[in-house]
Short mmCIF file of C-alpha atoms and ligand atoms in Angstrom, two decimals:
data_model
loop_
_atom_site.label_atom_id
_atom_site.label_comp_id
_atom_site.label_asym_id
_atom_site.label_seq_id
_atom_site.Cartn_x
_atom_site.Cartn_y
_atom_site.Cartn_z
CA MET A 1210 22.47 -48.87 -12.10
CA HIS A 1211 21.55 -48.66 -15.76
CA ASP A 1212 22.06 -51.55 -18.14
CA LYS A 1213 24.90 -50.46 -20.39
CA ILE A 1214 26.07 -51.15 -23.92
CA LEU A 1215 29.80 -50.80 -24.56
CA ILE A 1216 30.90 -49.48 -27.94
CA LEU A 1217 34.51 -50.13 -28.82
CA ASP A 1218 35.72 -47.51 -31.26
CA PHE A 1219 37.93 -48.55 -34.15
CA GLY A 1220 37.99 -45.01 -35.53
CA SER A 1221 34.93 -44.75 -37.79
CA GLN A 1222 33.63 -41.27 -38.54
CA VAL A 1223 30.17 -42.37 -37.42
CA THR A 1224 30.90 -44.15 -34.14
CA GLN A 1225 29.17 -41.38 -32.19
CA LEU A 1226 25.98 -42.13 -34.07
CA ILE A 1227 25.94 -45.68 -32.71
CA ALA A 1228 25.84 -44.35 -29.17
CA ARG A 1229 23.21 -41.78 -30.06
CA ARG A 1230 20.94 -44.33 -31.71
CA ILE A 1231 21.19 -46.61 -28.69
CA ARG A 1232 20.43 -43.77 -26.32
CA GLU A 1233 17.42 -42.88 -28.47
CA SER A 1234 16.21 -46.37 -27.65
CA HIS A 1235 16.54 -45.28 -23.99
CA VAL A 1236 19.47 -47.55 -23.25
CA TYR A 1237 22.66 -46.12 -21.81
CA SER A 1238 25.79 -46.58 -23.88
CA GLU A 1239 29.36 -45.36 -23.88
CA ILE A 1240 32.14 -45.23 -26.45
CA HIS A 1241 35.67 -46.30 -25.50
CA PRO A 1242 38.83 -46.95 -27.52
CA TYR A 1243 39.08 -50.46 -28.96
CA ASP A 1244 42.19 -51.20 -26.92
CA VAL A 1245 40.78 -50.72 -23.41
CA ASP A 1246 41.96 -53.47 -21.11
CA GLU A 1247 40.18 -56.52 -19.86
CA ALA A 1248 39.73 -55.17 -16.32
CA PHE A 1249 37.95 -52.09 -17.67
CA ILE A 1250 35.53 -54.18 -19.71
CA ARG A 1251 34.77 -56.48 -16.80
CA GLU A 1252 34.13 -53.56 -14.51
CA PHE A 1253 31.96 -51.84 -17.13
CA ALA A 1254 29.83 -55.00 -17.10
CA PRO A 1255 28.13 -54.40 -20.46
CA LYS A 1256 24.85 -56.06 -21.42
CA GLY A 1257 26.24 -56.15 -24.95
CA ILE A 1258 29.22 -54.95 -26.95
CA ILE A 1259 29.40 -53.23 -30.32
CA LEU A 1260 32.58 -53.13 -32.38
CA SER A 1261 32.51 -50.02 -34.57
CA GLY A 1262 33.74 -49.51 -38.10
CA GLY A 1263 37.16 -48.09 -38.77
CA PRO A 1264 39.56 -46.94 -41.48
CA ASN A 1265 42.08 -49.81 -41.24
CA SER A 1266 42.32 -53.10 -43.07
CA VAL A 1267 42.20 -56.27 -41.01
CA THR A 1268 44.65 -57.74 -43.52
CA GLU A 1269 47.40 -55.27 -42.54
CA PRO A 1270 49.83 -56.55 -39.96
CA GLY A 1271 49.39 -54.77 -36.63
CA SER A 1272 45.87 -53.54 -37.43
CA PRO A 1273 43.55 -53.15 -34.43
CA ARG A 1274 41.79 -56.11 -32.83
CA ALA A 1275 39.15 -56.38 -30.13
CA PRO A 1276 40.37 -57.56 -26.72
CA GLN A 1277 39.75 -61.32 -26.42
CA ILE A 1278 37.53 -60.77 -23.37
CA VAL A 1279 34.87 -59.34 -25.72
CA PHE A 1280 34.22 -62.86 -27.03
CA ASP A 1281 34.62 -64.57 -23.67
CA LEU A 1282 32.21 -62.55 -21.54
CA GLY A 1283 29.15 -64.41 -22.78
CA VAL A 1284 27.29 -61.23 -23.81
CA PRO A 1285 25.97 -60.48 -27.31
CA VAL A 1286 28.48 -58.83 -29.66
CA LEU A 1287 27.69 -56.86 -32.81
CA GLY A 1288 30.45 -56.05 -35.25
CA ILE A 1289 29.79 -53.27 -37.74
CA CYS A 1290 31.90 -53.01 -40.91
CA TYR A 1291 35.51 -53.18 -39.65
CA GLY A 1292 34.04 -54.57 -36.43
CA MET A 1293 32.53 -57.48 -38.37
CA GLN A 1294 35.81 -58.08 -40.17
CA THR A 1295 37.91 -58.20 -37.03
CA MET A 1296 35.31 -60.45 -35.44
CA ALA A 1297 35.55 -62.81 -38.42
CA ASP A 1298 39.34 -62.75 -38.30
CA GLN A 1299 39.61 -63.22 -34.54
CA LEU A 1300 37.17 -66.12 -34.48
CA GLY A 1301 38.87 -68.08 -37.27
CA GLY A 1302 37.23 -66.80 -40.45
CA LYS A 1303 38.94 -65.09 -43.35
CA VAL A 1304 38.95 -61.49 -44.55
CA GLU A 1305 39.92 -60.60 -48.08
CA LEU A 1306 41.58 -57.38 -49.17
CA GLY A 1307 39.07 -55.55 -51.34
CA LYS A 1308 39.91 -54.41 -54.82
CA LEU A 1309 36.90 -52.16 -55.09
CA ARG A 1310 35.48 -49.85 -52.49
CA GLU A 1311 31.76 -50.19 -52.12
CA PHE A 1312 30.39 -46.98 -50.77
CA GLY A 1313 26.88 -45.77 -50.27
CA TYR A 1314 23.43 -47.18 -50.97
CA ALA A 1315 23.04 -50.92 -51.45
CA GLU A 1316 20.20 -53.39 -51.49
CA VAL A 1317 21.02 -56.57 -49.64
CA ARG A 1318 19.17 -59.82 -49.59
CA ALA A 1319 18.36 -61.22 -46.16
CA HIS A 1320 18.94 -64.97 -45.82
CA ASN A 1321 17.52 -67.44 -43.34
CA HIS A 1322 15.71 -65.86 -40.55
CA THR A 1323 18.27 -65.36 -37.86
CA SER A 1324 17.01 -63.81 -34.67
CA PHE A 1325 18.73 -60.59 -35.70
CA LEU A 1326 16.76 -59.93 -38.87
CA THR A 1327 13.45 -61.71 -38.25
CA GLY A 1328 10.64 -59.45 -39.36
CA ILE A 1329 13.00 -56.72 -40.51
CA GLU A 1330 12.84 -56.00 -44.24
CA ASP A 1331 12.17 -53.14 -46.62
CA PHE A 1332 10.57 -54.99 -49.52
CA GLN A 1333 10.34 -58.39 -51.18
CA THR A 1334 11.56 -59.38 -54.62
CA ALA A 1335 9.26 -61.13 -57.09
CA GLU A 1336 10.76 -64.43 -55.87
CA GLY A 1337 9.79 -63.55 -52.33
CA HIS A 1338 13.27 -62.70 -51.01
CA GLY A 1339 13.33 -60.19 -48.17
CA MET A 1340 15.44 -57.17 -49.08
CA LEU A 1341 17.04 -54.39 -47.03
CA LYS A 1342 18.05 -50.91 -48.12
CA VAL A 1343 21.30 -50.14 -46.40
CA TRP A 1344 24.33 -47.89 -46.42
CA MET A 1345 27.60 -49.72 -46.97
CA SER A 1346 31.11 -48.42 -46.83
CA HIS A 1347 33.89 -50.91 -47.12
CA GLY A 1348 36.85 -52.08 -49.14
CA ASP A 1349 37.62 -55.44 -47.55
CA LYS A 1350 35.12 -58.23 -47.05
CA VAL A 1351 34.66 -61.40 -45.12
CA ALA A 1352 35.50 -64.32 -47.42
CA ASP A 1353 34.97 -67.19 -44.96
CA MET A 1354 32.79 -67.10 -41.89
CA PRO A 1355 34.17 -68.50 -38.66
CA ALA A 1356 32.80 -71.87 -37.51
CA GLY A 1357 29.34 -71.59 -35.96
CA PHE A 1358 28.23 -68.62 -38.10
CA LYS A 1359 25.41 -68.62 -40.63
CA LEU A 1360 24.99 -66.33 -43.59
CA MET A 1361 22.58 -63.55 -42.70
CA ALA A 1362 22.65 -61.32 -45.81
CA SER A 1363 24.40 -60.88 -49.13
CA THR A 1364 24.77 -58.72 -52.21
CA PRO A 1365 26.25 -59.82 -55.55
CA SER A 1366 29.49 -57.92 -54.82
CA CYS A 1367 29.61 -58.83 -51.13
CA PRO A 1368 28.43 -62.41 -50.70
CA ILE A 1369 28.88 -62.32 -46.92
CA ALA A 1370 27.24 -58.97 -46.11
CA ALA A 1371 26.07 -60.11 -42.68
CA MET A 1372 26.63 -63.16 -40.50
CA ALA A 1373 25.18 -64.52 -37.30
CA ASP A 1374 26.01 -67.09 -34.65
CA ASP A 1375 22.75 -67.27 -32.74
CA GLU A 1376 24.20 -69.76 -30.27
CA ARG A 1377 26.91 -67.41 -28.99
CA ARG A 1378 24.88 -64.30 -29.96
CA PHE A 1379 27.62 -62.89 -32.19
CA TYR A 1380 26.50 -60.80 -35.18
CA GLY A 1381 28.32 -59.01 -37.96
CA LEU A 1382 26.98 -56.43 -40.41
CA GLN A 1383 28.97 -55.07 -43.30
CA TRP A 1384 26.57 -52.09 -43.49
CA HIS A 1385 26.00 -49.28 -41.02
CA PRO A 1386 22.73 -49.57 -39.08
CA GLU A 1387 23.56 -46.35 -37.20
CA VAL A 1388 23.16 -44.02 -40.19
CA THR A 1389 19.73 -42.85 -41.25
CA HIS A 1390 20.33 -43.99 -44.84
CA THR A 1391 19.90 -47.56 -43.62
CA ALA A 1392 16.12 -47.61 -43.69
CA GLN A 1393 15.66 -50.26 -40.99
CA GLY A 1394 18.68 -49.13 -38.96
CA ARG A 1395 16.53 -48.15 -35.99
CA ALA A 1396 14.86 -51.59 -35.98
CA MET A 1397 18.27 -53.31 -36.19
CA ILE A 1398 19.70 -51.34 -33.27
CA ASP A 1399 16.55 -51.99 -31.24
CA ARG A 1400 16.69 -55.68 -32.07
CA PHE A 1401 20.26 -55.97 -30.88
CA VAL A 1402 20.02 -53.81 -27.81
CA LEU A 1403 16.51 -54.44 -26.52
CA VAL A 1404 15.89 -58.01 -27.65
CA LEU A 1405 19.21 -59.80 -28.04
CA CYS A 1406 21.02 -58.01 -25.20
CA ASN A 1407 17.77 -57.66 -23.29
CA ALA A 1408 18.92 -54.28 -21.97
CA ARG A 1409 16.49 -52.29 -19.85
CA ALA A 1410 15.23 -49.14 -21.60
CA ASP A 1411 15.54 -46.89 -18.58
CA TRP A 1412 17.61 -44.00 -19.91
CA GLU A 1413 15.23 -41.06 -19.83
CA MET A 1414 15.91 -37.45 -19.02
CA GLY A 1415 12.81 -37.16 -16.84
CA HIS A 1416 14.27 -39.77 -14.51
CA TYR A 1417 17.84 -38.69 -15.06
CA VAL A 1418 17.23 -35.37 -13.27
CA GLU A 1419 16.94 -37.11 -9.91
CA GLU A 1420 19.93 -39.32 -10.57
CA ALA A 1421 22.09 -36.36 -11.64
CA VAL A 1422 20.98 -34.30 -8.64
CA GLU A 1423 21.96 -37.10 -6.26
CA LYS A 1424 25.31 -37.50 -7.95
CA ILE A 1425 26.11 -33.79 -7.77
CA ARG A 1426 25.10 -33.61 -4.11
CA ALA A 1427 27.28 -36.59 -3.27
CA GLN A 1428 30.22 -35.10 -5.14
CA VAL A 1429 29.97 -31.52 -3.90
CA GLY A 1430 28.70 -32.01 -0.36
CA ASP A 1431 28.39 -28.62 1.29
CA GLU A 1432 31.10 -26.98 -0.80
CA HIS A 1433 30.62 -24.09 -3.21
CA VAL A 1434 30.63 -24.10 -7.00
CA ILE A 1435 31.27 -21.41 -9.64
CA LEU A 1436 29.98 -21.68 -13.19
CA GLY A 1437 30.67 -19.49 -16.20
CA LEU A 1438 27.24 -18.87 -17.66
CA SER A 1439 27.34 -17.85 -21.32
CA GLY A 1440 23.68 -18.01 -22.24
CA GLY A 1441 24.40 -20.96 -24.55
CA VAL A 1442 22.49 -24.21 -24.15
CA ASP A 1443 25.16 -26.23 -22.35
CA SER A 1444 26.11 -23.76 -19.65
CA SER A 1445 22.44 -22.82 -19.16
CA VAL A 1446 21.37 -26.41 -18.60
CA ALA A 1447 24.37 -27.03 -16.34
CA ALA A 1448 23.37 -23.98 -14.29
CA ALA A 1449 19.75 -25.10 -13.99
CA LEU A 1450 20.79 -28.63 -13.01
CA LEU A 1451 23.33 -27.46 -10.44
CA HIS A 1452 20.84 -25.01 -9.01
CA ARG A 1453 18.32 -27.82 -8.62
CA ALA A 1454 20.94 -29.92 -6.86
CA ILE A 1455 22.72 -27.44 -4.62
CA GLY A 1456 20.71 -24.19 -4.71
CA ASP A 1457 22.65 -21.35 -3.12
CA GLN A 1458 25.94 -23.22 -3.13
CA LEU A 1459 26.08 -22.29 -6.84
CA THR A 1460 27.25 -18.89 -8.07
CA CYS A 1461 27.19 -18.17 -11.78
CA VAL A 1462 29.44 -15.63 -13.42
CA PHE A 1463 28.02 -14.17 -16.60
CA VAL A 1464 30.71 -12.32 -18.53
CA ASP A 1465 29.18 -9.92 -21.02
CA HIS A 1466 31.90 -9.25 -23.59
CA GLY A 1467 29.77 -6.75 -25.48
CA LEU A 1468 29.56 -9.14 -28.41
CA LEU A 1469 26.27 -10.79 -27.52
CA ARG A 1470 23.05 -10.75 -29.50
CA GLN A 1471 20.28 -8.23 -28.99
CA ASN A 1472 18.78 -8.35 -25.47
CA GLU A 1473 20.78 -11.45 -24.67
CA ALA A 1474 22.20 -10.21 -21.38
CA GLU A 1475 18.75 -9.15 -20.21
CA GLN A 1476 17.33 -12.55 -21.17
CA VAL A 1477 20.01 -14.47 -19.33
CA MET A 1478 19.53 -12.37 -16.21
CA SER A 1479 15.75 -12.61 -16.30
CA THR A 1480 15.70 -16.38 -16.89
CA PHE A 1481 18.26 -17.28 -14.26
CA ALA A 1482 18.29 -14.54 -11.66
CA ASP A 1483 14.65 -13.44 -11.72
CA HIS A 1484 12.87 -16.66 -12.66
CA LEU A 1485 14.93 -19.48 -11.27
CA GLY A 1486 16.46 -17.54 -8.39
CA VAL A 1487 20.01 -18.50 -9.33
CA LYS A 1488 22.82 -16.35 -7.92
CA VAL A 1489 24.28 -14.70 -11.02
CA ILE A 1490 27.04 -12.11 -11.08
CA HIS A 1491 26.65 -10.04 -14.24
CA VAL A 1492 30.00 -8.61 -15.31
CA ASP A 1493 29.75 -5.97 -18.01
CA ALA A 1494 33.24 -6.22 -19.46
CA SER A 1495 32.40 -4.82 -22.88
CA THR A 1496 34.71 -1.83 -22.56
CA ALA A 1497 37.68 -4.00 -21.62
CA PHE A 1498 37.04 -6.45 -24.47
CA LEU A 1499 36.51 -3.76 -27.07
CA SER A 1500 39.59 -1.83 -26.07
CA LYS A 1501 41.72 -4.99 -26.29
CA LEU A 1502 40.25 -5.65 -29.75
CA ALA A 1503 40.87 -2.13 -31.07
CA GLY A 1504 42.95 -2.19 -34.22
CA VAL A 1505 43.07 -6.00 -34.44
CA THR A 1506 41.88 -7.41 -37.75
CA ASP A 1507 43.24 -10.96 -37.91
CA PRO A 1508 40.51 -13.53 -37.09
CA GLU A 1509 42.76 -15.86 -35.08
CA ALA A 1510 44.27 -12.95 -33.16
CA LYS A 1511 40.75 -11.73 -32.34
CA ARG A 1512 39.70 -15.16 -31.09
CA LYS A 1513 42.80 -15.45 -28.93
CA ILE A 1514 42.25 -11.99 -27.41
CA ILE A 1515 38.60 -12.74 -26.66
CA GLY A 1516 39.49 -16.13 -25.15
CA ALA A 1517 42.31 -14.73 -23.02
CA GLU A 1518 40.30 -11.73 -21.84
CA PHE A 1519 37.42 -14.00 -20.95
CA VAL A 1520 39.70 -16.09 -18.78
CA GLU A 1521 41.12 -12.98 -17.13
CA VAL A 1522 37.75 -11.44 -16.32
CA PHE A 1523 36.34 -14.73 -15.13
CA GLN A 1524 39.37 -15.40 -13.00
CA ALA A 1525 39.15 -11.98 -11.34
CA GLU A 1526 35.52 -12.64 -10.41
CA ALA A 1527 36.25 -16.17 -9.27
CA ASN A 1528 39.05 -14.95 -7.02
CA LYS A 1529 36.54 -12.79 -5.18
CA LEU A 1530 34.47 -15.88 -4.37
CA THR A 1531 36.86 -17.19 -1.81
CA ASP A 1532 34.68 -20.00 -0.57
CA ALA A 1533 34.38 -21.78 -3.94
CA GLN A 1534 36.11 -25.13 -4.30
CA TRP A 1535 34.60 -26.25 -7.60
CA LEU A 1536 34.49 -24.92 -11.12
CA ALA A 1537 31.59 -26.32 -13.13
CA GLN A 1538 31.70 -26.54 -16.91
CA GLY A 1539 29.10 -27.45 -19.50
CA THR A 1540 31.27 -30.10 -21.18
CA ILE A 1541 29.07 -32.57 -23.07
CA TYR A 1542 29.73 -36.11 -24.26
CA PRO A 1543 30.81 -35.27 -27.83
CA ASP A 1544 33.52 -32.96 -26.32
CA VAL A 1545 34.69 -35.84 -24.15
CA ILE A 1546 34.86 -38.25 -27.09
CA GLU A 1547 36.52 -35.64 -29.27
CA SER A 1548 39.25 -34.83 -26.82
CA ALA A 1549 39.83 -38.53 -26.13
CA GLY A 1550 40.34 -39.00 -29.88
CA LYS A 1551 42.68 -35.99 -30.24
CA GLY A 1552 46.04 -36.74 -31.73
CA LYS A 1553 44.79 -40.10 -32.98
CA LYS A 1554 43.69 -38.82 -36.34
CA GLY A 1555 46.00 -35.84 -36.56
CA ALA A 1556 43.09 -33.47 -37.22
CA HIS A 1557 43.97 -29.95 -38.27
CA THR A 1558 42.86 -26.93 -36.31
CA ILE A 1559 40.68 -24.94 -38.68
CA LYS A 1560 39.66 -22.42 -36.03
CA SER A 1561 40.77 -22.31 -32.43
CA HIS A 1562 37.58 -22.76 -30.49
CA HIS A 1563 36.88 -20.63 -27.52
CA ASN A 1564 36.69 -22.42 -24.24
CA VAL A 1565 37.81 -21.99 -20.69
CA GLY A 1566 40.40 -24.77 -20.74
CA GLY A 1567 43.13 -24.42 -18.17
CA LEU A 1568 40.96 -22.45 -15.76
CA PRO A 1569 40.51 -25.15 -13.11
CA GLU A 1570 44.29 -25.44 -12.64
CA THR A 1571 45.06 -21.74 -12.45
CA LEU A 1572 42.16 -21.19 -10.09
CA ASN A 1573 43.10 -24.20 -8.08
CA LEU A 1574 39.56 -25.53 -8.24
CA LYS A 1575 38.17 -28.99 -8.65
CA LEU A 1576 36.39 -29.59 -11.96
CA LEU A 1577 32.70 -30.45 -12.03
CA GLU A 1578 31.15 -31.52 -15.34
CA PRO A 1579 27.55 -32.50 -14.74
CA LEU A 1580 26.70 -32.95 -18.45
CA ARG A 1581 29.71 -34.95 -19.54
CA GLU A 1582 27.68 -38.10 -20.17
CA LEU A 1583 25.07 -36.41 -22.34
CA PHE A 1584 24.58 -35.82 -26.04
CA LYS A 1585 23.24 -32.45 -27.18
CA ASP A 1586 19.68 -33.74 -27.69
CA GLU A 1587 19.75 -35.13 -24.18
CA VAL A 1588 21.06 -31.85 -22.77
CA ARG A 1589 18.15 -30.04 -24.43
CA GLU A 1590 15.60 -32.52 -23.12
CA LEU A 1591 17.09 -32.20 -19.66
CA GLY A 1592 16.87 -28.40 -19.90
CA VAL A 1593 13.16 -28.60 -20.66
CA GLN A 1594 12.70 -31.06 -17.77
CA LEU A 1595 14.41 -28.53 -15.52
CA GLY A 1596 11.98 -25.82 -16.56
CA LEU A 1597 14.12 -23.76 -18.92
CA PRO A 1598 12.14 -22.06 -21.71
CA PRO A 1599 12.10 -24.31 -24.81
CA ALA A 1600 12.97 -21.30 -26.99
CA MET A 1601 16.23 -20.96 -25.06
CA VAL A 1602 17.01 -24.66 -25.05
CA TYR A 1603 16.32 -25.14 -28.76
CA ARG A 1604 18.22 -22.06 -29.82
CA HIS A 1605 20.70 -22.14 -32.66
CA PRO A 1606 24.29 -22.44 -31.45
CA PHE A 1607 26.20 -19.22 -30.88
CA PRO A 1608 30.01 -19.15 -30.88
CA GLY A 1609 31.91 -18.22 -27.73
CA PRO A 1610 33.60 -15.19 -29.34
CA GLY A 1611 30.12 -14.05 -30.34
CA LEU A 1612 29.75 -11.18 -32.77
CA GLY A 1613 33.54 -10.89 -32.65
CA VAL A 1614 33.70 -13.47 -35.45
CA ARG A 1615 30.73 -11.99 -37.29
CA ILE A 1616 32.18 -8.51 -37.65
CA LEU A 1617 34.86 -8.91 -40.28
CA GLY A 1618 38.15 -7.27 -39.45
CA GLU A 1619 38.31 -4.77 -36.65
CA VAL A 1620 35.55 -4.96 -34.03
CA LYS A 1621 33.99 -1.64 -33.06
CA ARG A 1622 31.09 -0.93 -30.76
CA GLU A 1623 29.29 0.92 -33.54
CA PHE A 1624 29.56 -2.12 -35.83
CA ALA A 1625 28.33 -4.45 -33.09
CA ASP A 1626 25.31 -2.23 -32.50
CA LEU A 1627 24.37 -2.21 -36.19
CA LEU A 1628 24.89 -5.94 -36.50
CA ARG A 1629 22.80 -6.75 -33.43
CA ARG A 1630 19.83 -4.89 -34.87
CA ALA A 1631 20.13 -6.47 -38.31
CA ASP A 1632 20.55 -9.91 -36.79
CA ALA A 1633 17.48 -9.50 -34.57
CA ILE A 1634 15.34 -8.62 -37.59
CA PHE A 1635 16.58 -11.68 -39.48
CA ILE A 1636 16.00 -14.05 -36.54
CA GLU A 1637 12.58 -12.62 -35.73
CA THR A 1638 11.50 -13.07 -39.36
CA LEU A 1639 12.75 -16.65 -39.41
CA ARG A 1640 10.80 -17.38 -36.25
CA THR A 1641 7.56 -15.89 -37.56
CA THR A 1642 7.66 -17.22 -41.14
CA ILE A 1643 6.01 -20.62 -41.27
CA ASP A 1644 6.74 -23.00 -44.11
CA LYS A 1645 3.41 -24.26 -45.47
CA GLU A 1646 4.68 -27.69 -46.42
CA THR A 1647 6.07 -28.67 -43.02
CA GLY A 1648 4.13 -26.32 -40.74
CA LYS A 1649 7.46 -25.38 -39.10
CA SER A 1650 9.06 -21.97 -38.77
CA TRP A 1651 12.12 -21.23 -40.86
CA TYR A 1652 14.02 -20.83 -37.60
CA ASP A 1653 13.32 -24.48 -36.83
CA LEU A 1654 14.02 -25.51 -40.40
CA THR A 1655 17.53 -24.07 -40.25
CA SER A 1656 20.34 -25.22 -37.98
CA GLN A 1657 22.04 -21.88 -37.63
CA ALA A 1658 21.23 -18.44 -38.99
CA PHE A 1659 22.72 -15.02 -38.36
CA ALA A 1660 23.81 -11.76 -39.90
CA VAL A 1661 27.43 -10.84 -40.63
CA PHE A 1662 28.77 -7.29 -40.69
CA LEU A 1663 30.94 -6.36 -43.68
CA PRO A 1664 32.98 -3.23 -43.09
CA VAL A 1665 32.80 -2.09 -46.68
CA LYS A 1666 30.67 0.75 -47.94
CA SER A 1667 28.61 0.76 -51.07
CA VAL A 1668 26.46 3.34 -52.75
CA GLY A 1669 22.70 3.37 -52.49
CA VAL A 1670 19.79 5.69 -52.95
CA MET A 1671 17.16 6.46 -50.35
CA GLY A 1672 14.38 8.95 -50.99
CA ASP A 1673 16.07 11.64 -53.03
CA GLY A 1674 19.47 11.18 -51.53
CA ARG A 1675 22.54 9.15 -52.19
CA THR A 1676 23.75 6.89 -49.38
CA TYR A 1677 27.17 5.41 -48.83
CA GLU A 1678 26.86 2.80 -46.11
CA TYR A 1679 27.79 -0.65 -44.84
CA VAL A 1680 26.77 -4.12 -46.05
CA VAL A 1681 25.22 -6.95 -44.06
CA ALA A 1682 25.36 -10.57 -45.22
CA LEU A 1683 22.73 -13.08 -44.12
CA ARG A 1684 23.85 -16.65 -43.45
CA ALA A 1685 21.52 -19.61 -42.88
CA VAL A 1686 22.60 -23.22 -43.01
CA GLN A 1687 21.16 -26.68 -42.63
CA THR A 1688 23.32 -29.39 -41.12
CA LEU A 1689 23.18 -32.36 -38.81
CA ASP A 1690 26.64 -32.16 -37.32
CA PHE A 1691 28.03 -28.71 -38.19
CA MET A 1692 31.00 -30.44 -39.82
CA THR A 1693 29.44 -30.07 -43.24
CA ALA A 1694 26.52 -27.80 -44.07
CA HIS A 1695 24.30 -26.68 -46.95
CA TRP A 1696 23.16 -23.11 -47.35
CA ALA A 1697 19.46 -22.95 -46.64
CA HIS A 1698 17.12 -22.37 -49.55
CA LEU A 1699 15.13 -19.67 -47.78
CA PRO A 1700 12.07 -18.41 -49.65
CA HIS A 1701 12.85 -15.34 -51.74
CA GLU A 1702 9.96 -13.42 -50.16
CA LEU A 1703 11.44 -14.01 -46.72
CA LEU A 1704 14.85 -12.76 -47.85
CA GLY A 1705 13.27 -9.76 -49.56
CA HIS A 1706 11.30 -8.88 -46.46
CA VAL A 1707 14.34 -9.13 -44.19
CA SER A 1708 16.41 -7.02 -46.57
CA ASN A 1709 13.74 -4.29 -46.72
CA ARG A 1710 13.37 -4.17 -42.99
CA ILE A 1711 17.10 -4.04 -42.31
CA ILE A 1712 17.71 -1.28 -44.84
CA ASN A 1713 14.72 0.74 -43.64
CA GLU A 1714 15.20 0.25 -39.93
CA VAL A 1715 18.95 0.06 -39.43
CA ARG A 1716 20.41 3.39 -40.43
CA GLY A 1717 23.96 2.74 -41.56
CA ILE A 1718 23.19 -0.37 -43.64
CA ASN A 1719 22.08 0.14 -47.23
CA ARG A 1720 22.73 -3.27 -48.76
CA VAL A 1721 21.93 -6.85 -47.75
CA VAL A 1722 23.36 -9.95 -49.46
CA TYR A 1723 22.72 -13.67 -48.94
CA ASP A 1724 25.56 -16.15 -48.49
CA ILE A 1725 25.15 -19.18 -50.76
CA SER A 1726 28.33 -21.07 -49.88
CA GLY A 1727 28.35 -24.57 -48.49
CA LYS A 1728 30.71 -25.99 -45.89
CA PRO A 1729 33.15 -27.06 -47.13
CA PRO A 1730 34.64 -25.07 -48.76
CA ALA A 1731 33.32 -22.13 -46.71
CA THR A 1732 32.92 -22.40 -42.93
CA ILE A 1733 29.66 -21.52 -41.23
CA GLU A 1734 31.02 -18.44 -39.45
CA TRP A 1735 32.79 -15.93 -41.67
CA GLU A 1736 35.84 -15.79 -39.44
P1 XMP B 187 32.57 -23.14 -38.46
O1 XMP B 187 32.56 -21.66 -38.65
O2 XMP B 187 33.92 -23.67 -38.07
O3 XMP B 187 31.63 -23.41 -37.23
O4 XMP B 187 31.98 -23.86 -39.64
C1 XMP B 187 31.09 -24.66 -36.87
C2 XMP B 187 30.22 -24.44 -35.65
O5 XMP B 187 31.04 -24.05 -34.54
C3 XMP B 187 30.65 -22.78 -34.05
N1 XMP B 187 31.86 -22.06 -33.69
C4 XMP B 187 32.28 -21.84 -32.42
N2 XMP B 187 31.74 -22.18 -31.24
N3 XMP B 187 33.52 -21.14 -30.12
C5 XMP B 187 32.36 -21.79 -30.09
O6 XMP B 187 31.87 -22.04 -28.99
C6 XMP B 187 34.14 -20.78 -31.28
O7 XMP B 187 35.21 -20.17 -31.26
C7 XMP B 187 33.47 -21.15 -32.48
N4 XMP B 187 33.77 -20.97 -33.80
C8 XMP B 187 32.77 -21.55 -34.51
C9 XMP B 187 29.89 -22.14 -35.19
O8 XMP B 187 29.00 -21.15 -34.71
C10 XMP B 187 29.20 -23.32 -35.81
O9 XMP B 187 28.06 -23.68 -35.07
#
């Protein structure tokens, strides 16, 4: 059993980061809604509890509160932003409705040396006050601390910026230690989790392999499992993990929709079937997909067709495997948190994402999700531990509908072939061009990069002749979460080189352009 930290989510945009930071300190943590019941919290048996930030005001009637048990369990509690305010309110302090919103960088003065901040500071003022550089985001503030609390930090506009009751081990921070803009955030999280909660730092992927293998074996017994292998990181790591756990009881179905990248199908087959000895059924369904897509130009319609056809092809294969009782999926922790939060914030669907939802029911199979506790970084680390090639595990993400959303308008085999070749040249160049300053390749310096096929023709000249051919756009972005992204400032020489190669080597393309739109307002994919 791992020591666990419980994070109660009050709806902040950055709650996930709290869990990630704690896991980076090798302590296991989970996020649950703020209103879970007492029995759940007791059973969870946390070594410490964190109350996240949130969009509400404690001063509004009916605004969320932490269950009373949080303060009665006798474990350390850290309230962050809204979490601090509700802690203050629930323990008898006072929260004031803010007139001004303080948002962004702030320098706070650390007071007294509470066990939370001892030894943690960024610089000292001329008078010798310890100062912290932090990221604040709040409207309301704590006006009176509850009995037993001492002032831990302040700014001129927020006199109670942090508070501590060392006796009961209750702490409140008005700033966000989980974001990287808080310079000592890592030290603050470590202090709370490792020192004040005294949680064991035993969450490591190297050890997790054995634990996960045992769990899968116990769950599956001698039954059989099917997995849809896409070549993406999550399904690949799930396949490798399941294979380690149950060997031949796993059959993977790899549906090739004809919209994969260059040599991708060969790579998937060689890594899994040849190298790891995984049973993989390779279904070349490109003709079926392309004929269903013929004449369809609307992006959402294309996505729906690809999604539905995928389900159909997969289902037909699965039906042949009559001894399978389980369907495994590469669901990861952010998907779990996201779907738990659905409906709460009324988020709009910008693009309908491709997944295989609904399959377990129609196939009448039990659902197995061996990665559902893991963040993406952890999935990657696990993949490497399981012997997958790092280049595969650290690959840029690739959307389920594949080149289908990178060929604008109607998808044709001819367009996919041209795009694949252009894309391969771009990716190869990014991998081999090393940035002098960082020593890293441009592939590693970008979060996602690819070519997009534009079905418009423009005039060019090659040798002595006039050409009238298609256009390819290059897209490269840098982002941490794929929710917002900047276009990558690739070196001009690199872009020039890629353009020359594409135009010279890919007959049918005579013009290459570079996409310099950020997200928002543009999305990363073009469709
Ligand atoms: P957008 O284009 O919405 O993409 O800025 C954000 C991230 O999501 C990926 N993406 C998808 N992934 N199925 C997927 O599995 C999809 O339908 C899909 N659409 C977009 C995109 O590649 C980027 O990483």
